[in-house]
Amino acid sequence: MPTIFITGASSGLGKATAKLFAARGWNVIATMRYPEHETELPQLPGIHLLPLDVTDPAQVAQTVQRAIDLHPVDVVFNNAGYGLIGALEATSDEQLTQLLNTNLLGVIRVTKAFLPHLRANRSGRILSTTSMGGFMTFPLCSIYHAAKWAVEGWSESMSFELALHNISIKTISPGGTATDFTGRSLQLAEHAAYAGLLQQLMAAQEGVQFAPRRDYC
Ligand SMILES: NC(=O)c1ccc[n+]([C@@H]2O[C@H](COP(=O)([O-])OP(=O)(O)OC[C@H]3O[C@@H](n4cnc5c(N)ncnc54)[C@H](OP(=O)(O)O)[C@@H]3O)[C@@H](O)[C@H]2O)c1
């Protein structure tokens, strides 16, 4: 059976992907920051949980090795990520570095850790969740866009060197989808000088229909 390795599998698109691939008979290595909190996935056949915070380079190395020791990995799905809305002036350095560390460097780090394994197998597929925000922009989302556009450009350039070893790389660019992305996971950075624009942005999003969970579960 082929094997998929997923980051950010505790909720939303990552969890739905874990369930979908397991239902189709794949081995699924579902990684998340707090696997001890996850109660649903361990009950499903074919799913193995491992701990992974993609901002922790030592844990990336350790978890990737543990995954490879379990099964040869065919597909790496870089999915972990979150949103940040706010003017640049409102954003602390910690918010800025944490977002880029997760949404951009996390993708690069996990991919890099798998490359010796995929290259030795002369096969493999790397998928990364970017966003429609990896091709277009919204006001007050500049740091999120910086990360997602960067993953698009990075993936395109990587495709040339990976092709030498029969490894493919693709991005998946969802539009609005009803997950924890717009709730628990979303960070807001507020600043009085941009309050009007933030209000306008929020008002414009009101009533927007996000793709419901049943569309991707
Ligand atoms: N939903 C949308 O409308 C939408 C649209 C475009 C793109 N996307 C992208 O889709 C991807 C998945 O998001 P989602 O919609 O499924 O939202 P979600 O339900 O909030 O899931 C985000 C996942 O990322 C994980 N995560 C966050 N920081 C992490 C870190 N440092 N290390 C490891 N995992 C981390 C979260 O883990 P915890 O449970 O530990 O927080 C969670 O499992 C993201 O890359 C997002 O940018 C979503």
XYZ file of C-alpha atoms and ligand atoms in Angstrom:
265
model
C 0.000 0.000 0.000
C 1.279 3.511 -0.737
C 1.934 5.905 2.138
C 1.094 9.588 2.617
C 2.718 11.818 5.263
C 0.553 14.789 6.286
C 1.393 17.868 8.369
C -1.313 19.723 10.302
C -3.615 16.686 10.433
C -5.345 17.668 13.686
C -8.156 19.527 11.895
C -9.566 20.892 8.655
C -8.060 19.915 5.311
C -5.248 17.853 6.849
C -7.595 15.716 8.921
C -10.037 15.289 6.026
C -7.133 14.182 3.801
C -6.018 11.647 6.424
C -9.522 10.172 6.558
C -9.919 10.134 2.772
C -6.616 8.364 2.079
C -7.160 5.870 4.915
C -10.615 5.073 3.510
C -8.944 4.349 0.163
C -6.543 1.866 1.750
C -3.388 4.004 2.006
C -1.040 4.007 4.965
C -1.439 7.448 6.503
C 1.135 9.093 8.747
C -0.881 11.923 10.268
C 1.318 14.438 12.069
C 0.223 17.175 14.429
C 1.536 19.285 17.263
C -0.462 17.510 19.966
C -1.248 13.920 18.923
C -2.178 13.165 22.534
C -5.310 15.342 22.048
C -6.509 13.495 18.937
C -9.217 10.906 19.591
C -10.784 10.217 16.165
C -7.886 9.368 13.844
C -6.245 6.678 16.019
C -9.502 4.671 15.772
C -9.247 4.428 11.980
C -7.367 1.567 10.320
C -4.158 2.515 8.505
C -3.573 5.811 10.352
C -0.465 6.300 12.452
C -0.052 9.510 14.481
C 3.305 11.217 15.026
C 4.118 14.523 16.749
C 5.243 17.398 14.562
C 5.544 21.125 14.974
C 6.907 22.231 11.589
C 8.749 25.156 13.213
C 10.953 22.767 15.215
C 13.860 21.589 13.001
C 14.984 18.861 15.423
C 11.473 17.427 15.601
C 11.149 17.584 11.812
C 14.296 15.448 11.450
C 13.189 13.001 14.131
C 9.595 12.614 12.912
C 10.567 12.229 9.261
C 12.989 9.444 10.255
C 10.288 7.754 12.367
C 7.885 7.938 9.427
C 10.381 6.397 7.006
C 11.099 3.642 9.544
C 7.360 2.824 9.544
C 6.788 2.765 5.767
C 8.499 4.035 2.621
C 6.791 7.381 2.016
C 5.282 8.062 -1.430
C 3.516 11.389 -0.874
C 4.480 14.271 1.420
C 1.583 16.659 2.042
C 2.719 19.988 3.492
C -0.581 21.273 4.765
C 0.066 22.898 8.163
C -0.584 26.616 8.127
C -2.718 29.411 9.502
C -3.933 32.907 8.659
C -2.952 36.333 9.933
C -5.035 39.435 9.169
C -3.747 42.886 10.001
C -1.757 45.846 8.761
C 1.998 45.353 8.669
C 2.362 48.137 11.250
C 0.101 46.200 13.595
C 2.104 43.010 13.306
C 4.663 42.169 15.953
C 7.994 40.679 14.939
C 6.972 37.496 16.710
C 3.754 37.239 14.649
C 5.663 37.901 11.456
C 8.405 35.338 12.073
C 5.998 32.705 13.440
C 3.825 32.910 10.337
C 6.739 32.697 7.899
C 8.335 29.977 10.005
C 5.153 27.879 9.818
C 3.626 28.605 6.401
C 6.864 28.921 4.421
C 9.888 27.509 6.272
C 7.856 24.575 7.630
C 7.092 23.493 4.053
C 10.709 23.849 2.963
C 12.070 22.101 6.055
C 9.777 19.053 5.855
C 10.402 18.681 2.117
C 14.158 18.905 2.570
C 14.107 16.261 5.296
C 12.347 13.803 2.932
C 14.543 14.384 -0.115
C 17.277 11.781 0.556
C 14.557 9.140 1.028
C 12.566 10.112 -2.078
C 15.729 10.459 -4.166
C 16.926 6.983 -3.103
C 13.519 5.580 -4.135
C 13.611 7.536 -7.408
C 9.940 8.392 -6.894
C 7.706 10.578 -4.791
C 5.259 13.429 -4.842
C 5.336 16.598 -2.772
C 2.070 18.475 -2.304
C 1.786 21.777 -0.465
C -1.370 23.657 0.435
C -0.972 27.244 -0.659
C -4.160 29.240 -1.264
C -5.958 31.353 -3.807
C -3.969 33.879 -1.751
C -0.854 32.430 -3.408
C -1.948 33.989 -6.734
C -4.005 37.039 -5.753
C -4.127 39.399 -2.780
C -6.544 40.850 -0.247
C -5.986 43.950 1.892
C -4.389 43.431 5.326
C -3.123 39.924 4.555
C 0.364 40.846 3.320
C 2.335 38.433 5.515
C 0.040 35.512 4.704
C 0.396 36.328 1.001
C 4.165 36.692 1.355
C 4.316 33.099 2.612
C 1.849 31.576 0.146
C 3.258 33.350 -2.926
C 6.706 32.263 -1.777
C 5.641 28.608 -1.560
C 4.280 28.869 -5.124
C 7.562 30.280 -6.450
C 9.696 27.928 -4.400
C 7.700 24.906 -5.641
C 8.047 25.979 -9.250
C 11.807 26.324 -8.976
C 12.121 23.053 -7.028
C 10.339 21.190 -9.832
C 13.478 21.441 -12.006
C 15.880 19.811 -9.542
C 13.327 17.249 -8.352
C 12.575 16.142 -11.915
C 16.167 14.838 -12.112
C 15.153 12.230 -9.531
C 11.620 11.480 -10.750
C 10.024 13.407 -7.861
C 7.065 15.656 -8.649
C 5.939 18.741 -6.751
C 2.565 20.429 -6.871
C 0.612 23.048 -4.964
C -3.048 22.912 -3.976
C -4.669 26.339 -3.806
C -8.021 26.291 -2.016
C -10.482 29.134 -1.839
C -12.529 29.734 1.305
C -13.293 26.424 2.990
C -15.100 26.049 6.319
C -12.397 24.767 8.671
C -10.812 26.112 11.846
C -8.867 28.471 9.532
C -11.381 31.285 9.965
C -11.962 30.558 13.661
C -9.539 29.098 16.183
C -6.517 29.299 13.852
C -6.937 32.883 12.592
C -4.782 35.617 14.146
C -5.843 39.266 14.050
C -3.432 42.189 14.418
C -5.338 45.431 15.004
C -4.172 49.049 14.681
C -6.330 52.183 14.996
C -4.877 53.736 11.819
C -6.220 50.812 9.755
C -9.447 50.100 11.658
C -11.670 51.345 8.821
C -10.047 49.078 6.266
C -10.297 46.100 8.618
C -13.988 46.838 9.122
C -14.509 47.029 5.365
C -12.682 43.734 4.863
C -14.743 41.994 7.543
C -17.985 43.439 6.142
C -17.061 42.275 2.641
C -16.536 38.751 3.952
C -19.834 38.663 5.808
C -22.273 36.404 4.081
C -19.551 34.882 1.886
C -20.351 31.199 1.563
C -17.359 29.053 2.462
C -17.323 25.583 0.936
C -18.990 23.466 3.611
C -17.207 20.600 5.314
C -19.115 17.951 3.387
C -17.432 19.111 0.159
C -14.024 17.943 1.250
C -14.640 15.313 3.976
N -9.743 26.988 4.990
C -9.494 27.898 4.066
O -10.349 28.732 3.716
C -8.144 27.904 3.393
C -8.012 28.637 2.176
C -6.781 28.650 1.549
C -5.708 27.961 2.084
N -5.849 27.277 3.260
C -4.662 26.581 3.777
O -5.030 25.241 4.081
C -4.130 24.724 5.063
C -4.920 23.974 6.136
O -5.748 24.892 6.812
P -7.246 24.524 7.258
O -8.173 25.340 6.438
O -7.417 23.059 7.290
O -7.255 25.176 8.732
P -7.209 24.499 10.191
O -8.398 23.618 10.373
O -6.995 25.644 11.101
O -5.911 23.561 10.153
C -4.606 24.088 10.236
C -3.681 22.994 10.707
O -2.335 23.506 10.718
C -1.769 23.130 11.950
N -0.625 23.947 12.357
C -0.583 25.276 12.611
N 0.660 25.619 13.005
C 1.408 24.479 12.983
C 2.757 24.166 13.272
N 3.635 25.100 13.693
N 3.193 22.883 13.133
C 2.332 21.909 12.732
N 1.037 22.131 12.466
C 0.585 23.408 12.585
C -2.909 23.190 12.950
O -2.537 22.480 14.122
P -3.094 22.804 15.608
O -4.382 22.032 15.731
O -2.004 22.307 16.511
O -3.291 24.299 15.681
C -3.995 22.513 12.134
O -3.839 21.127 12.160
C -3.332 25.912 5.589
O -2.036 25.877 5.005
C -4.111 27.121 5.091
O -3.275 28.248 4.881
C -7.056 27.234 3.917
